[in-house]
Amino acid sequence: MAQPPSTSSHHAPPADVLRSAPLRELAQRIERSTSGNGVHATAWPPLTLARADAPAAMATVAVQEPSLCLIAQGGKQVLLGSEVFEYDASRHLLASVDLPVTGRVTNASTAQPYLCFILRLEPLEIATLVSELAPMTHALPAPARGLSLGPADPALIEVAVRMMRLLDTPDDLPALAPLLMRELLYRLLHSDQGGMLRHMAVADSPGQRISRAIGWLRTHYRQPLRIDTIAQYAHMSPSSLHQHFKAITAMSPLQYQKQLRLQEARRLLLAGASDAAGAGHAVGYESPSQFSREYRRLFGAPPLRDIARLRAQ
């Protein structure tokens, strides 16, 4: 897949951040908790950990859920549409809605593996906290991109370290983990990315309405796309839906649906549950040639060659 130019300039990580004791502890704890490459579940469901001992030869395509990603060591590149987000221990990645993205670890080695702390965010928890905070003294900002980078915040890293420590005492998780989640959300809401999160929480905000539209698409992606139906479900006009959907996701509803379809088709093929024609039909394509063409455009190879390459790796 061709790599578009990066939309985010790369800055050298602040020395005080990279040398901080909390960041070193976070990296050590993630490394101890991950036995090999890949994404690892933890005893606390919202928290997963990722590790890679070498840069990725291929990009992976997935749906990024609302989440905070803190890299303790190494670096990664994420593509949303034609936009590129590059981050490392100097910056975190925040997603506020479900977004089809392409990701690739860019900095990792056996001696210094890529190590990432990934915390899924629940809109209901954000809404509850927002309702308890002092009312906003200014209007909610216009919906912005649902994926953004923020500078490494020592306070966020401290909360992540305390969450990691809790994994050593699983009996404490039910009582204490929600308190740490609340602290983390509070700090994010008071950061420059706070407006982006408030759109998830404020009833009938454009951001929340787009979240409804995204939820509909994720459930009905096999069906023919009818903008009027989605707009009605999201309580928006078709023109407003298009405008805000693209502002948040960097793509149109049709492009979003295509990515969902192709990701599911790839999963079916990789699992051996279908051949190429069957996988395309299962996700809503009536034309095998159109399916193969769009699959190649997204994944860089026709279906069977792509799956063979994945299995070889």
Coordinates of C-alpha atoms in Angstrom, one line a residue:
M1 CA 0.0 0.0 0.0
A2 CA 1.4 3.4 -0.9
Q3 CA 2.3 5.5 2.1
P4 CA 0.9 9.0 2.1
P5 CA 3.0 11.8 3.5
S6 CA 2.8 12.3 7.2
T7 CA 0.5 15.0 8.5
S8 CA 2.3 15.1 11.9
S9 CA 5.9 16.3 12.1
H10 CA 8.2 14.2 14.2
H11 CA 9.8 15.8 17.2
A12 CA 12.6 14.4 19.3
P13 CA 11.2 13.0 22.6
P14 CA 11.7 15.3 25.6
A15 CA 14.7 13.9 27.5
D16 CA 13.0 14.4 30.9
V17 CA 10.0 12.2 29.7
L18 CA 12.1 9.4 28.3
R19 CA 14.4 9.3 31.3
S20 CA 11.6 9.5 33.9
A21 CA 11.3 6.7 36.5
P22 CA 7.6 6.2 35.9
L23 CA 8.1 5.6 32.1
R24 CA 10.9 3.1 32.8
E25 CA 8.7 1.3 35.3
L26 CA 5.8 1.2 32.8
A27 CA 8.1 -0.3 30.2
Q28 CA 9.5 -2.9 32.6
R29 CA 6.0 -3.9 33.8
I30 CA 4.7 -4.2 30.2
E31 CA 7.7 -6.3 29.2
R32 CA 7.3 -8.6 32.2
S33 CA 3.6 -9.1 31.4
T34 CA 4.0 -9.9 27.7
S35 CA 5.5 -13.3 26.9
G36 CA 5.9 -12.6 23.1
N37 CA 4.9 -10.5 20.2
G38 CA 1.3 -9.5 19.8
V39 CA -1.6 -8.0 21.9
H40 CA -2.0 -9.5 25.3
A41 CA -5.1 -9.4 27.5
T42 CA -4.8 -8.7 31.2
A43 CA -6.8 -9.5 34.3
W44 CA -8.6 -6.2 33.8
P45 CA -10.6 -6.3 30.5
P46 CA -10.3 -2.7 29.5
L47 CA -6.5 -2.9 29.5
T48 CA -4.4 -4.7 26.9
L49 CA -0.7 -4.7 26.3
A50 CA 1.2 -4.9 23.0
R51 CA 4.7 -6.0 22.3
A52 CA 6.9 -6.4 19.2
D53 CA 10.5 -7.4 19.0
A54 CA 11.1 -6.0 15.5
P55 CA 9.6 -3.4 13.2
A56 CA 6.6 -4.8 11.3
A57 CA 7.2 -6.0 7.7
M58 CA 3.5 -5.4 6.9
A59 CA 0.9 -3.0 8.2
T60 CA -2.1 -4.4 9.9
V61 CA -5.7 -3.2 9.3
A62 CA -8.1 -3.1 12.2
V63 CA -10.8 -1.1 13.8
Q64 CA -9.4 1.2 16.5
E65 CA -11.9 1.4 19.4
P66 CA -12.1 4.4 21.6
S67 CA -8.9 4.1 23.6
L68 CA -5.8 5.7 24.9
C69 CA -2.5 4.2 23.7
L70 CA 0.7 5.0 25.6
I71 CA 4.0 3.8 24.2
A72 CA 6.5 3.0 26.9
Q73 CA 9.2 2.0 24.4
G74 CA 9.6 2.0 20.6
G75 CA 7.4 3.7 18.0
K76 CA 4.4 3.2 15.7
Q77 CA 2.7 4.6 12.7
V78 CA -1.1 4.7 12.3
L79 CA -2.9 5.7 9.1
L80 CA -6.4 7.0 9.1
G81 CA -7.6 7.5 5.5
S82 CA -4.7 9.5 4.0
E83 CA -3.5 10.9 7.3
V84 CA -0.5 9.5 9.1
F85 CA 0.0 9.6 12.9
E86 CA 3.5 8.8 14.2
Y87 CA 4.0 8.4 17.9
D88 CA 6.4 7.1 20.5
A89 CA 7.0 7.6 24.2
S90 CA 6.9 11.4 23.7
R91 CA 3.3 11.4 22.5
H92 CA 0.2 9.3 23.1
L93 CA -2.6 8.4 20.7
L94 CA -6.3 9.0 21.6
A95 CA -9.2 7.6 19.7
S96 CA -12.8 8.8 20.5
V97 CA -14.8 6.6 18.1
D98 CA -14.4 3.3 16.2
L99 CA -12.1 4.0 13.3
P100 CA -10.8 1.7 10.6
V101 CA -7.0 2.2 10.7
T102 CA -3.8 0.8 9.3
G103 CA -1.0 0.4 11.8
R104 CA 2.7 -0.6 11.7
V105 CA 5.4 -0.8 14.4
T106 CA 8.3 1.3 13.2
N107 CA 10.8 1.1 16.0
A108 CA 11.5 -2.1 17.9
S109 CA 14.3 -4.6 18.5
T110 CA 15.0 -7.7 20.7
A111 CA 17.0 -5.6 23.1
Q112 CA 14.4 -2.8 23.2
P113 CA 11.0 -4.1 22.1
Y114 CA 8.0 -2.0 21.2
L115 CA 5.8 -1.8 24.4
C116 CA 2.4 -0.2 24.5
F117 CA -0.3 0.3 27.1
I118 CA -3.8 0.3 25.5
L119 CA -6.8 1.3 27.6
R120 CA -10.3 1.0 26.1
L121 CA -12.5 4.0 27.0
E122 CA -16.2 3.6 27.7
P123 CA -18.4 6.5 26.5
L124 CA -20.8 5.9 29.5
E125 CA -18.0 6.4 32.0
I126 CA -17.0 9.6 30.3
A127 CA -20.6 10.8 30.2
T128 CA -21.0 10.1 33.9
L129 CA -17.8 12.0 34.8
V130 CA -18.7 14.9 32.6
S131 CA -22.2 15.2 34.2
E132 CA -20.5 15.5 37.6
L133 CA -18.0 18.1 36.6
A134 CA -18.6 21.9 36.7
P135 CA -20.7 23.0 33.7
M136 CA -18.6 24.1 30.7
T137 CA -18.3 27.9 30.5
H138 CA -17.9 27.8 26.7
A139 CA -19.6 26.1 23.8
L140 CA -18.6 22.6 22.8
P141 CA -16.0 22.9 20.0
A142 CA -16.9 21.7 16.5
P143 CA -16.3 18.0 16.0
A144 CA -12.6 17.3 15.3
R145 CA -10.8 14.2 14.0
G146 CA -11.6 11.2 16.1
L147 CA -7.9 10.3 16.3
S148 CA -5.3 12.6 17.7
L149 CA -1.9 12.8 19.2
G150 CA -1.2 14.5 22.6
P151 CA 2.1 15.2 24.3
A152 CA 3.4 12.8 26.9
D153 CA 1.9 13.8 30.2
P154 CA 3.7 12.6 33.3
A155 CA 0.4 12.5 35.2
L156 CA -1.1 10.1 32.6
I157 CA 2.0 7.9 32.8
E158 CA 1.8 7.8 36.6
V159 CA -1.8 6.6 36.4
A160 CA -0.8 3.9 33.9
V161 CA 1.9 2.7 36.2
R162 CA -0.5 2.4 39.1
M163 CA -2.9 0.5 36.9
M164 CA -0.1 -1.9 36.0
R165 CA 0.8 -2.3 39.6
L166 CA -2.8 -3.3 40.3
L167 CA -2.3 -6.3 38.0
D168 CA -0.1 -7.8 40.7
T169 CA -3.0 -7.8 43.2
P170 CA -6.0 -9.0 41.1
D171 CA -8.3 -9.0 44.2
D172 CA -7.9 -5.2 44.3
L173 CA -8.9 -4.6 40.7
P174 CA -12.7 -4.4 41.2
A175 CA -12.5 -1.7 43.8
L176 CA -9.5 0.3 42.7
A177 CA -9.3 0.0 38.9
P178 CA -12.5 2.1 38.4
L179 CA -11.0 4.9 40.6
L180 CA -7.8 5.0 38.5
M181 CA -9.9 5.0 35.3
R182 CA -11.9 8.0 36.6
E183 CA -8.6 9.8 37.4
L184 CA -7.3 9.1 33.9
L185 CA -10.5 10.3 32.2
Y186 CA -10.5 13.4 34.4
R187 CA -7.0 14.3 33.2
L188 CA -7.8 13.7 29.6
L189 CA -11.0 15.8 29.9
H190 CA -8.8 18.7 31.1
S191 CA -6.3 18.3 28.4
D192 CA -6.3 19.8 24.9
Q193 CA -8.1 16.6 23.8
G194 CA -10.9 17.2 26.3
G195 CA -13.3 18.6 23.7
M196 CA -12.9 15.5 21.6
L197 CA -13.9 13.3 24.5
R198 CA -16.8 15.6 25.5
H199 CA -18.3 15.0 22.1
M200 CA -18.6 11.3 23.2
A201 CA -20.5 12.2 26.3
V202 CA -22.7 15.2 25.6
A203 CA -26.2 14.0 24.6
D204 CA -27.1 14.9 21.0
S205 CA -23.8 16.5 20.2
P206 CA -22.6 16.1 16.6
G207 CA -19.9 13.8 17.9
Q208 CA -22.3 11.5 19.7
R209 CA -24.7 11.4 16.7
I210 CA -21.8 10.3 14.5
S211 CA -21.0 7.7 17.1
R212 CA -24.5 6.4 16.6
A213 CA -24.1 6.4 12.8
I214 CA -20.8 4.5 13.2
G215 CA -22.6 1.9 15.5
W216 CA -25.2 1.4 12.8
L217 CA -22.6 0.9 10.1
R218 CA -20.7 -1.6 12.2
T219 CA -23.9 -3.6 12.7
H220 CA -25.3 -3.3 9.1
Y221 CA -22.1 -3.1 7.0
R222 CA -23.3 -6.0 4.8
Q223 CA -26.4 -4.1 3.7
P224 CA -26.5 -1.6 0.8
L225 CA -25.6 1.8 2.0
R226 CA -28.6 4.2 2.3
I227 CA -27.5 7.6 3.6
D228 CA -31.1 8.6 4.4
T229 CA -31.5 5.6 6.7
I230 CA -28.2 6.3 8.6
A231 CA -29.0 10.0 8.8
Q232 CA -32.5 9.2 10.3
Y233 CA -31.0 6.8 12.8
A234 CA -28.4 9.5 13.8
H235 CA -31.0 12.3 13.9
M236 CA -29.1 14.3 11.4
S237 CA -29.8 15.6 7.9
P238 CA -27.9 13.8 5.1
S239 CA -25.7 16.8 4.4
S240 CA -24.9 17.3 8.1
L241 CA -24.1 13.6 8.4
H242 CA -21.6 13.7 5.5
Q243 CA -20.0 16.9 6.9
H244 CA -19.5 15.7 10.5
F245 CA -18.7 12.1 9.5
K246 CA -15.8 13.1 7.4
A247 CA -14.6 15.6 10.0
I248 CA -14.4 12.9 12.6
T249 CA -13.4 9.8 10.6
A250 CA -11.5 11.3 7.6
M251 CA -13.6 9.3 5.3
S252 CA -17.2 9.2 3.9
P253 CA -19.7 6.7 5.2
L254 CA -19.3 4.7 2.0
Q255 CA -15.5 4.5 2.5
Y256 CA -16.0 3.5 6.1
Q257 CA -18.4 0.7 5.1
K258 CA -15.9 -0.6 2.5
Q259 CA -13.1 -0.8 5.1
L260 CA -15.4 -2.7 7.5
R261 CA -16.4 -5.1 4.7
L262 CA -12.9 -5.8 3.6
Q263 CA -11.6 -6.3 7.1
E264 CA -14.3 -8.9 7.8
A265 CA -13.6 -10.6 4.4
R266 CA -9.9 -10.8 5.3
R267 CA -10.8 -12.4 8.7
L268 CA -13.0 -15.0 7.0
L269 CA -10.3 -15.8 4.5
L270 CA -7.5 -16.1 7.1
A271 CA -9.7 -18.4 9.2
G272 CA -10.3 -20.6 6.2
A273 CA -14.0 -20.1 6.5
S274 CA -14.5 -19.2 2.9
D275 CA -12.9 -18.8 -0.5
A276 CA -12.4 -15.4 -2.1
A277 CA -15.8 -15.3 -3.9
G278 CA -17.6 -16.5 -0.9
A279 CA -15.9 -14.0 1.5
G280 CA -16.8 -11.2 -0.8
H281 CA -20.4 -12.3 -1.1
A282 CA -20.6 -12.8 2.7
V283 CA -19.7 -9.2 3.4
G284 CA -22.1 -7.7 0.9
Y285 CA -20.3 -7.6 -2.5
E286 CA -22.3 -8.7 -5.5
S287 CA -19.4 -8.4 -7.9
P288 CA -16.4 -10.7 -7.3
S289 CA -14.2 -8.5 -9.6
Q290 CA -15.2 -5.3 -7.6
F291 CA -14.4 -7.2 -4.3
S292 CA -11.0 -8.3 -5.6
R293 CA -10.2 -4.8 -6.9
E294 CA -11.1 -3.0 -3.7
Y295 CA -9.4 -5.7 -1.5
R296 CA -6.2 -5.2 -3.5
R297 CA -6.4 -1.5 -3.1
L298 CA -6.7 -1.7 0.7
F299 CA -4.3 -4.6 1.4
G300 CA -1.8 -4.3 -1.4
A301 CA -2.4 -7.7 -3.0
P302 CA -5.4 -9.8 -4.3
P303 CA -7.2 -11.9 -1.7
L304 CA -5.5 -15.3 -2.1
R305 CA -2.0 -13.8 -2.4
D306 CA -2.6 -11.6 0.6
I307 CA -3.7 -14.5 2.8
A308 CA -0.8 -16.6 1.7
R309 CA 1.5 -13.8 2.7
L310 CA -0.1 -13.5 6.0
R311 CA 0.1 -17.2 6.8
A312 CA 3.7 -17.3 5.7
Q313 CA 4.5 -14.6 8.3

